[in-house]
GROMACS .gro file of C-alpha atoms in nm:
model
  356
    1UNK     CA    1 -16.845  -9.195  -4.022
    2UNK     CA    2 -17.175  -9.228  -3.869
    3UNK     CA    3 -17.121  -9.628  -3.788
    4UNK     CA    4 -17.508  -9.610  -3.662
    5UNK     CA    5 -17.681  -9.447  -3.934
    6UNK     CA    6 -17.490  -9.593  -4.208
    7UNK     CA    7 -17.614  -9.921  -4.020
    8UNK     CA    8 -18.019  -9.803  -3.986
    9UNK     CA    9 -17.970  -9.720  -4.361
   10UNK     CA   10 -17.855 -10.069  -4.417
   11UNK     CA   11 -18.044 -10.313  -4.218
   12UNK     CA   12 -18.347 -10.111  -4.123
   13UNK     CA   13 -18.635 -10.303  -3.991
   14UNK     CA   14 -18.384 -10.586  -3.913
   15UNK     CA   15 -18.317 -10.648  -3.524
   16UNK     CA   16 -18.022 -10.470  -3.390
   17UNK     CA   17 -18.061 -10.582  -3.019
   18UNK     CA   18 -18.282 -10.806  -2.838
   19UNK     CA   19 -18.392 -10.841  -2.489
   20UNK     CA   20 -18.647 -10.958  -2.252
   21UNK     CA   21 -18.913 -10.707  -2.309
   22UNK     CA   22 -18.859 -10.593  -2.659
   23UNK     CA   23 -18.629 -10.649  -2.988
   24UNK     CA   24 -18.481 -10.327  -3.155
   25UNK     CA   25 -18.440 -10.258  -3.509
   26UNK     CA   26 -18.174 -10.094  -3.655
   27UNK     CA   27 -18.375  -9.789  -3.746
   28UNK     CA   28 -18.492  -9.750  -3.380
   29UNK     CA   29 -18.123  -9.803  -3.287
   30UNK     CA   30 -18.038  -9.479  -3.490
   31UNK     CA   31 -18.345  -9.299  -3.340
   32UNK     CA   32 -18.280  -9.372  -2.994
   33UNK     CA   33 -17.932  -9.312  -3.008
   34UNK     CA   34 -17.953  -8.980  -3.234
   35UNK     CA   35 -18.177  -8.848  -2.956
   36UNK     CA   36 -17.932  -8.955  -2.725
   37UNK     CA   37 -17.602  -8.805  -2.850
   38UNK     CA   38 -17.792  -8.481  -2.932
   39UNK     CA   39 -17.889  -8.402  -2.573
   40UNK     CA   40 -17.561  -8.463  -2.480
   41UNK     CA   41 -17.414  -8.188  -2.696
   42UNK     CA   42 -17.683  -7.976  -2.601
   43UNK     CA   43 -17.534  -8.027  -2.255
   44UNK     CA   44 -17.215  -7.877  -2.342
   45UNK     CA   45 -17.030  -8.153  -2.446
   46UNK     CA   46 -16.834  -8.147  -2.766
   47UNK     CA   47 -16.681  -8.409  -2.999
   48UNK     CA   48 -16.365  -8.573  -2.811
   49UNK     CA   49 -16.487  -8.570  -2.477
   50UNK     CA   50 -16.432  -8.875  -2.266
   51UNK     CA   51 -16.792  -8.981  -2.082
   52UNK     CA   52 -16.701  -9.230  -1.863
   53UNK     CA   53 -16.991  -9.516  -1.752
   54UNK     CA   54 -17.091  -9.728  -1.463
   55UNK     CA   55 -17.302 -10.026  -1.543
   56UNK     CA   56 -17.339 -10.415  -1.580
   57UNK     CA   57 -17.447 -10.472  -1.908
   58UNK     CA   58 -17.834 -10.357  -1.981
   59UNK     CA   59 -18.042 -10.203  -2.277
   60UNK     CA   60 -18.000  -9.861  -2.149
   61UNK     CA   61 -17.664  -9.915  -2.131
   62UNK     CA   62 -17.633 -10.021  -2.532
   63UNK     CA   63 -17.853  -9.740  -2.664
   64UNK     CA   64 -17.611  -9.520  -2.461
   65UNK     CA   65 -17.277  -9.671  -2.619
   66UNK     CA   66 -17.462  -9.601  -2.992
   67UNK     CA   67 -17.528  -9.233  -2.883
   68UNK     CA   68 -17.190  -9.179  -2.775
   69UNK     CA   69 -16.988  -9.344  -3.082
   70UNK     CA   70 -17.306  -9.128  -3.275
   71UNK     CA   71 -17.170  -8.789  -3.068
   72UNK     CA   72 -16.834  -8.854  -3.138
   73UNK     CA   73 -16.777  -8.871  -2.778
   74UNK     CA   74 -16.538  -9.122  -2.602
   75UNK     CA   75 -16.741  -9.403  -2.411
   76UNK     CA   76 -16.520  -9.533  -2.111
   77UNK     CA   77 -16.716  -9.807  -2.028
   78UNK     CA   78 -16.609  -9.905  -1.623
   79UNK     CA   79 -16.592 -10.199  -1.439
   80UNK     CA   80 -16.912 -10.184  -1.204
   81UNK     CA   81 -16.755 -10.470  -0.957
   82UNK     CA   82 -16.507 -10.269  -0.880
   83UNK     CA   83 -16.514 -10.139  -0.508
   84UNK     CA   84 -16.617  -9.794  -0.485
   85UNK     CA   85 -16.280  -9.621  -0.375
   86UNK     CA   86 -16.111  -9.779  -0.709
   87UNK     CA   87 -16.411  -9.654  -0.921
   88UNK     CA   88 -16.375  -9.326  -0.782
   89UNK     CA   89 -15.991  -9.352  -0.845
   90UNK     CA   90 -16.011  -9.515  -1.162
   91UNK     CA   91 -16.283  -9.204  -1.290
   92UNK     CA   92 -16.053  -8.954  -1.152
   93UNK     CA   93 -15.763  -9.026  -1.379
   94UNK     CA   94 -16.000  -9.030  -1.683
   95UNK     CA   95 -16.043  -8.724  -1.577
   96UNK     CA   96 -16.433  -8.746  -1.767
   97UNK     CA   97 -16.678  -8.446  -1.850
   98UNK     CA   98 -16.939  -8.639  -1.766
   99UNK     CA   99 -16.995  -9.006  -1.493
  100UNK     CA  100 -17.321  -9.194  -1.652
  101UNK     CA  101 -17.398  -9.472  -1.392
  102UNK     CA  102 -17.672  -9.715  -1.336
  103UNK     CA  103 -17.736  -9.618  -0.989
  104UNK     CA  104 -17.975  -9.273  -0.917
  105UNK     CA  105 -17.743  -9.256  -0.628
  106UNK     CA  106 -17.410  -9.226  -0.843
  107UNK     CA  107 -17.068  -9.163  -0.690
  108UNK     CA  108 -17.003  -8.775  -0.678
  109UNK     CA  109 -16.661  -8.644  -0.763
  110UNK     CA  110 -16.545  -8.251  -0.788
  111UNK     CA  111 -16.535  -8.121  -1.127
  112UNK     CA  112 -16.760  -8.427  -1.279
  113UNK     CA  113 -17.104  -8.383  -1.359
  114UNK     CA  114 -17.305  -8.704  -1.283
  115UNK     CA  115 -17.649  -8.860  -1.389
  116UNK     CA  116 -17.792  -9.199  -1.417
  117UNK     CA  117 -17.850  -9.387  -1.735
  118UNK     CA  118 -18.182  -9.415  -1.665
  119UNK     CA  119 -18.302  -9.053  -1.613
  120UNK     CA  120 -18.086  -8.990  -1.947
  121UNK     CA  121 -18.267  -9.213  -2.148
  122UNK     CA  122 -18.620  -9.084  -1.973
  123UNK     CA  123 -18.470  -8.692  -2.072
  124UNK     CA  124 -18.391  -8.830  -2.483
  125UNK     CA  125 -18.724  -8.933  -2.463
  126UNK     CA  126 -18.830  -8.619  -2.425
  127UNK     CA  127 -18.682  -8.425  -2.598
  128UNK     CA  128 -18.781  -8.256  -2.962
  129UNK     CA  129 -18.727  -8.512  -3.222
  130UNK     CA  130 -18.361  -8.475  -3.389
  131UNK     CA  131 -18.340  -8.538  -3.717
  132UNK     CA  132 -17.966  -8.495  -3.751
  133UNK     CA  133 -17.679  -8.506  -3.547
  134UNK     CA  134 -17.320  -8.427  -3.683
  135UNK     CA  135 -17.085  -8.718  -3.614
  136UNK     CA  136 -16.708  -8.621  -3.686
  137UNK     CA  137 -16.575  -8.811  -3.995
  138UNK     CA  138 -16.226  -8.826  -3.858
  139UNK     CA  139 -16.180  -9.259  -3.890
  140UNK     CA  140 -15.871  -9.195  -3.658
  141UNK     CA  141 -16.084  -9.075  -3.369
  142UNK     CA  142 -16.063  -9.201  -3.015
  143UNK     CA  143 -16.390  -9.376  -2.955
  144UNK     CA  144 -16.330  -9.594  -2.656
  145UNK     CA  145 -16.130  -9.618  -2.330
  146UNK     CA  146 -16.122 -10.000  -2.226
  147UNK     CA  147 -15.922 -10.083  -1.938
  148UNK     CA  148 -15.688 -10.426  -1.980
  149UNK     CA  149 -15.788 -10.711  -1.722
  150UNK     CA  150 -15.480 -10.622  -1.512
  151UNK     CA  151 -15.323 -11.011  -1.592
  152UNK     CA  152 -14.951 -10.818  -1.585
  153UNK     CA  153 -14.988 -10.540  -1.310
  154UNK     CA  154 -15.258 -10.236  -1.239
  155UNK     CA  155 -15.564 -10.182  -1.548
  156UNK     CA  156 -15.413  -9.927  -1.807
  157UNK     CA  157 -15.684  -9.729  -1.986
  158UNK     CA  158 -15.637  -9.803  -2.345
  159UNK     CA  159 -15.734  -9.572  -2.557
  160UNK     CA  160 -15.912  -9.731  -2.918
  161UNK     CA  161 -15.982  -9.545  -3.257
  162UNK     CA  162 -16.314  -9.575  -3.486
  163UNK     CA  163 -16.020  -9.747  -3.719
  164UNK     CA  164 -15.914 -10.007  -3.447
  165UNK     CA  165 -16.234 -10.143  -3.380
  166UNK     CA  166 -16.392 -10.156  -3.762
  167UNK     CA  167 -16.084 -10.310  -3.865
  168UNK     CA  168 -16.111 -10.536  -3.556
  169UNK     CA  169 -16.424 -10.604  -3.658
  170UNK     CA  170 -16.393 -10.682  -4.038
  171UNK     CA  171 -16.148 -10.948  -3.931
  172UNK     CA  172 -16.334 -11.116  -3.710
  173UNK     CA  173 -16.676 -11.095  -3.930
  174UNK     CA  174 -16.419 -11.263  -4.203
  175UNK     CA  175 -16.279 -11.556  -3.990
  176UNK     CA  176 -16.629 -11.600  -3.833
  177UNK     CA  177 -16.905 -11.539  -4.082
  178UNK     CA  178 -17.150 -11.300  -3.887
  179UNK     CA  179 -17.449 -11.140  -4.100
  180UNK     CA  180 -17.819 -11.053  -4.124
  181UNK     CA  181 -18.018 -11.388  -3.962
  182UNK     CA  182 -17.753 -11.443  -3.651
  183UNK     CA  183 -17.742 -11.371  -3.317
  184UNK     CA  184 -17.415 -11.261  -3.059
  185UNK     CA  185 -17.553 -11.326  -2.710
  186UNK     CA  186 -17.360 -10.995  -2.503
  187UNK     CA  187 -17.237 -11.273  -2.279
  188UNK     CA  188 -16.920 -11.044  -2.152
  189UNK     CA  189 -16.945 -10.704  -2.006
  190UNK     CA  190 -16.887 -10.411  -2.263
  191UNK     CA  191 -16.600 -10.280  -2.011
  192UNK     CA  192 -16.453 -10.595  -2.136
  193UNK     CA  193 -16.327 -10.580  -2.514
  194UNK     CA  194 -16.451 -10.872  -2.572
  195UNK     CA  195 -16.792 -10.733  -2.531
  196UNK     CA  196 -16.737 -10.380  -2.660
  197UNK     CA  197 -16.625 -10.549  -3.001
  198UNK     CA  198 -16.942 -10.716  -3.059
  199UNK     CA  199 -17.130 -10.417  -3.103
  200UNK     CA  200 -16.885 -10.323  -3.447
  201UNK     CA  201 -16.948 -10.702  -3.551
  202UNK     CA  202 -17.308 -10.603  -3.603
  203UNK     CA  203 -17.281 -10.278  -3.661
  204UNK     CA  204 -17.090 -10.357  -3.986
  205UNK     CA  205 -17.245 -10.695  -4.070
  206UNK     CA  206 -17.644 -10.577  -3.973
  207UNK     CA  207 -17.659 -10.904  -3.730
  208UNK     CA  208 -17.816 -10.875  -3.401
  209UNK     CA  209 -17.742 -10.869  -3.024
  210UNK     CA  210 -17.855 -11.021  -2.752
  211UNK     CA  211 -17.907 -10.943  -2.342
  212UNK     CA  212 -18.079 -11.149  -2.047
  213UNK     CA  213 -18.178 -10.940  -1.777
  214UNK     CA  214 -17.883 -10.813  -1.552
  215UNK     CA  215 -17.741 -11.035  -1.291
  216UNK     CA  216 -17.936 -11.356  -1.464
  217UNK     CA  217 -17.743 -11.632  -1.545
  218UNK     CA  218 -17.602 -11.714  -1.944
  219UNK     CA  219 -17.790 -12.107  -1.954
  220UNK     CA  220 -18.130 -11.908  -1.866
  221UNK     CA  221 -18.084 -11.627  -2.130
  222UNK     CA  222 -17.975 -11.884  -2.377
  223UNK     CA  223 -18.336 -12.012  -2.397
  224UNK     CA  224 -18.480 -11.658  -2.480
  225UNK     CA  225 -18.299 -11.586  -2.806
  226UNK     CA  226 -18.222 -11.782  -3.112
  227UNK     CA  227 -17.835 -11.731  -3.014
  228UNK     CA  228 -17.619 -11.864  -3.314
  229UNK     CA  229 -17.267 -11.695  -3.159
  230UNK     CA  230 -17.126 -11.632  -2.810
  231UNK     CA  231 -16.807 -11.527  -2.638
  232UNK     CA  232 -16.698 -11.726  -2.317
  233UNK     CA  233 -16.428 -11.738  -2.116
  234UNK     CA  234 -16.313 -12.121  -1.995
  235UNK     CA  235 -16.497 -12.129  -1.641
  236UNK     CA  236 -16.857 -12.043  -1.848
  237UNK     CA  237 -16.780 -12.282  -2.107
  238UNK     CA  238 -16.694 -12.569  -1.802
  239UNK     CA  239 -17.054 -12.436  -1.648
  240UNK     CA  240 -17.275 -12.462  -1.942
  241UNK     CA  241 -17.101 -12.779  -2.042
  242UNK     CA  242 -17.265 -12.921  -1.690
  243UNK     CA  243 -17.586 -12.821  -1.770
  244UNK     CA  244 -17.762 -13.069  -2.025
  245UNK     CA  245 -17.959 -12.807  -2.203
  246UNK     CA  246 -17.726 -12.558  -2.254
  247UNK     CA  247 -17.489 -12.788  -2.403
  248UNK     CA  248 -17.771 -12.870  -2.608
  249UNK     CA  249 -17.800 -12.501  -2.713
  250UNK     CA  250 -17.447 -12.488  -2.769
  251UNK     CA  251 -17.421 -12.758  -3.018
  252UNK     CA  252 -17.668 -12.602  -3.234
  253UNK     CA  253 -17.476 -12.281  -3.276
  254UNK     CA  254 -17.253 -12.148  -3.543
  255UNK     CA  255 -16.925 -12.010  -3.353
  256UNK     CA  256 -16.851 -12.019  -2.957
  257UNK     CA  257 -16.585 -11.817  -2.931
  258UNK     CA  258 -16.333 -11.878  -2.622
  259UNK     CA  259 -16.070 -11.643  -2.469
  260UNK     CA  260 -15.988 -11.432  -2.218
  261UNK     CA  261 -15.748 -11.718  -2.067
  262UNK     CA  262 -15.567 -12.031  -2.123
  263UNK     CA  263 -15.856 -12.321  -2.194
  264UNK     CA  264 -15.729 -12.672  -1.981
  265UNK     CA  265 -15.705 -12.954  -2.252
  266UNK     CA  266 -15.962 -13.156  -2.017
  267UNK     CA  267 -16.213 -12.883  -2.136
  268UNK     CA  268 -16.143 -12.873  -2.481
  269UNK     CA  269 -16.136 -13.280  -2.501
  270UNK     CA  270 -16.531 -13.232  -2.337
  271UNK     CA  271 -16.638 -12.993  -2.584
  272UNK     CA  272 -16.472 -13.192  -2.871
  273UNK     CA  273 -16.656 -13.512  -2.712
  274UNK     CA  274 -16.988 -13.304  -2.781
  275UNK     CA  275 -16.920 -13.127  -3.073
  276UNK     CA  276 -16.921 -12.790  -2.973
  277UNK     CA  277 -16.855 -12.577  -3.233
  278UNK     CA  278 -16.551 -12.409  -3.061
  279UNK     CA  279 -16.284 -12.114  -3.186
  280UNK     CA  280 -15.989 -12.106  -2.959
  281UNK     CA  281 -15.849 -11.728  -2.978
  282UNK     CA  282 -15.539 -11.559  -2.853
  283UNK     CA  283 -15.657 -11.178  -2.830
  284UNK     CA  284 -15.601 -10.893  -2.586
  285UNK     CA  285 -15.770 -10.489  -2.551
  286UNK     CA  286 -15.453 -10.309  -2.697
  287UNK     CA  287 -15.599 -10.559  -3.016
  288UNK     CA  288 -15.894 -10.453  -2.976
  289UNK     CA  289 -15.987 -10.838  -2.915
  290UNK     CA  290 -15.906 -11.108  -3.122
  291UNK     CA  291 -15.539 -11.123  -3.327
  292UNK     CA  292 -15.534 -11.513  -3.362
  293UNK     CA  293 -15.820 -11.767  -3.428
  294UNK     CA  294 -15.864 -12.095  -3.573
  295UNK     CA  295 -16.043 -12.075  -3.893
  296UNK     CA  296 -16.307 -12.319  -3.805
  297UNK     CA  297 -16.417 -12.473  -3.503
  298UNK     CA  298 -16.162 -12.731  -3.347
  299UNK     CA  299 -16.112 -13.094  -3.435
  300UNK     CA  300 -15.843 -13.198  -3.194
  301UNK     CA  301 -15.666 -13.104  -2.922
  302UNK     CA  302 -15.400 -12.858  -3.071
  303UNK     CA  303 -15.216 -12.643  -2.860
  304UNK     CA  304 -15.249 -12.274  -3.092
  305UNK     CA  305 -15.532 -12.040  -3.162
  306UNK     CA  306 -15.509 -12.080  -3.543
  307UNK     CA  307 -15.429 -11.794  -3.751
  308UNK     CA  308 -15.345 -11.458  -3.758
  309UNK     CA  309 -15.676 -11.275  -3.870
  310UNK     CA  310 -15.692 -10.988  -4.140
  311UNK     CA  311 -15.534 -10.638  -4.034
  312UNK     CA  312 -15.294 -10.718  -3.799
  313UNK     CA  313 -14.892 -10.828  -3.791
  314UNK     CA  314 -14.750 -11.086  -3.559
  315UNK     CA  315 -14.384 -11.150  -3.520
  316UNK     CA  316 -14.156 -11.256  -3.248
  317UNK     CA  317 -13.836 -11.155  -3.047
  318UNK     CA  318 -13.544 -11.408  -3.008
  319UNK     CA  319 -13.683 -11.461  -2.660
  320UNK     CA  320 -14.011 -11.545  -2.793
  321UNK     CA  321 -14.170 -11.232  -2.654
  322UNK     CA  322 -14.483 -11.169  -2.916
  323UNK     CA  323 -14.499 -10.845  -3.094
  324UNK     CA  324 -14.814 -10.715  -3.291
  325UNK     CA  325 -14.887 -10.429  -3.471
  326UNK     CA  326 -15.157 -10.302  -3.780
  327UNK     CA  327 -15.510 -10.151  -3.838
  328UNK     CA  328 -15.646 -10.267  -3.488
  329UNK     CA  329 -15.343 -10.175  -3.263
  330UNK     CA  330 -15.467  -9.907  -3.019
  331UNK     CA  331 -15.373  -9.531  -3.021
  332UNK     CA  332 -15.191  -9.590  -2.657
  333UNK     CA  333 -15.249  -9.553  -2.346
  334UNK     CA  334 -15.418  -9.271  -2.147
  335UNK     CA  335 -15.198  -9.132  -1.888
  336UNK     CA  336 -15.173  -8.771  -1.738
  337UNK     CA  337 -15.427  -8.672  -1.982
  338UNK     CA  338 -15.283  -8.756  -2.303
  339UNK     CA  339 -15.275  -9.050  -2.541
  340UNK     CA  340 -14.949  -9.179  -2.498
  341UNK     CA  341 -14.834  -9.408  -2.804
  342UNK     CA  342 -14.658  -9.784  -2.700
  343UNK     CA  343 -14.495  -9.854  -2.977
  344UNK     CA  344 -14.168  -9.902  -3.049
  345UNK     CA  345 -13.950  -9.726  -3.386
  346UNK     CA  346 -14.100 -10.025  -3.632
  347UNK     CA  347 -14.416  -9.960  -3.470
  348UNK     CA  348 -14.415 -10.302  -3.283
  349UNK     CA  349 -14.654 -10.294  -2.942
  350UNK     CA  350 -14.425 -10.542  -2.715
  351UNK     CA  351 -14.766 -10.769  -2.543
  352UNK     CA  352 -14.501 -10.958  -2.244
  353UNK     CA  353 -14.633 -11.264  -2.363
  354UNK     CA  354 -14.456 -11.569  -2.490
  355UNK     CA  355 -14.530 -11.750  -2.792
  356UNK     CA  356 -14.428 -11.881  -3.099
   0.00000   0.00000   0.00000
């Protein structure tokens, strides 16, 4: 399915992402990222190919995710903090046809052809006007490569099919109402799944995006969009609950979703104090993000992340290890080359963490 045209065909003139300088409709989403994908083939790449990417979160660095899921190519979005010997490391096991970084200076590898995002966009630009690019149908297609946080050893490259993350994505959009009108600030970086995920949410729901300008900080780019929804982890939520205005902002909005790590009660008692609209979720990237949320924002101080959302299992072994499994479980994990499958004969992924 062509996720991205079904969505310009949908929602149009409505705003797909905005930033800074501009705001970018849905049709102009499809353009941009039709022109995209189609150089890209015309470079030699084909349908299945893993292009891995190098960038804090930016514009450039949206459009480019769009032409790649539009391409049918596999975006392996990279952490750009990492130091440049486990980049290089981390690249070489992907094992990419093409390295798409923000830098003009980008790391060079043998056997990988490189170019910045920046110089790709300028070439799409270009280019003839494309009026149609093929994007494969196959639902069970590898789209992504998102790396877990490495919270139980070294990253694993997870590998994540168009099914995964539209299921993923229906769930949430089902727990958390998220249509035409709102707004999802990209407050996490799309190596993250947490950010990736967002971009399905809207995709399927024609709701917008938002970015600040890299490197600036969330309580500033609050103030330039009409955010309704947001994704935090506990130490942003403590900072923009220190900041008068931004909790302000915060109490206005719909859903503030919060993740990514265990949330101290003396946080949760604050945002309770100021009525923050707040979701507590147990998620991880094999999930594709969230498994668990509460079904509205929190009232008091309970100790679980609510229920199990739409399209996925949960169960338990006797030692309390939690199991999950359905629509949104990953393919596996990339290693040698290959997709490599984690789950066990009742198709159980085994997560290492305890729970009840």
């Amino acid at each position: 399915m062509d996720l991205v045209g079904k969505a310009a065909a949908l929602f149009g003139s409505l705003p797909a992402l905005m930033t800074p300088e501009e705001t970018i409709t849905y049709e102009e989403c499809d353009r941009k990222a039709r022109n995209i994908a189609s150089l890209l083939l015309k470079k030699g790449l084909k349908p299945g190919d893993i292009v891995a990417v190098v960038s804090p979160n930016t514009p450039e660095m949206a459009l480019l995710l769009f032409g790649l899921l539009k391409a049918g190519l596999i975006a392996a979005p990279l952490n750009c903090r990492f130091p440049r010997k486990l980049t290089a490391g981390t690249i070489e096991a992907l094992r990419p046809k093409l390295l798409i970084t923000e830098s003009d200076k980008p790391i060079s590898l043998p056997g990988i052809g490189t170019q910045s995002i920046r110089s790709l966009i300028e070439e799409s630009g270009t280019c003839p006007v494309c009026d149609t690019v093929e994007t494969p149908e196959n639902p069970d297609r590898s789209v992504t490569i998102i790396h877990t946080s490495a919270s139980t050893g070294s990253p694993k490259a997870a590998v994540h099919s168009f099914t995964n993350h539209w299921y993923n994505a229906l769930g949430s959009n089902d727990n958390i109402p998220f249509s035409p009108g709102d707004c999802w600030l990209l407050s996490l970086p799309f190596y993250h799944i947490g950010g990736y995920a967002v971009i399905f949410r809207a995709l399927v729901s024609g709701a917008s995006m938002a970015m600040g300008n890299p490197g600036g900080n969330i309580s500033e780019t609050l103030k330039l969009f009409p955010i309704t929804h947001l994704s935090l982890v506990p130490t942003q939520l403590y900072r923009l609950l220190d900041d008068p205005e931004s909790e302000a902002l915060l109490r206005g909005m719909k859903a503030i979703l919060l993740g990514g790590s265990h949330a101290p009660e003396s946080l949760l008692e604050k945002a309770l104090r100021l009525r923050i609209p707040l979701y507590l979720s147990y998620g991880s990237t094999e999930m594709g993000s969230q498994i668990a949320t509460t079904q509205g924002p929190v009232n008091d101080l309970r100790r679980d992340s609510g229920h199990v959302l739409p399209f996925r299992d949960v169960s338990a072994t006797q030692e309390g290890e939690l199991l999950v499994r359905g629509e949104c479980l990953f393919s596996g994990y990339l290693l040698g080359g290959a997709v490599r499958p984690q789950t066990d004969a009742e198709g159980w992924f085994h997560t290492a963490d305890i729970g009840q």
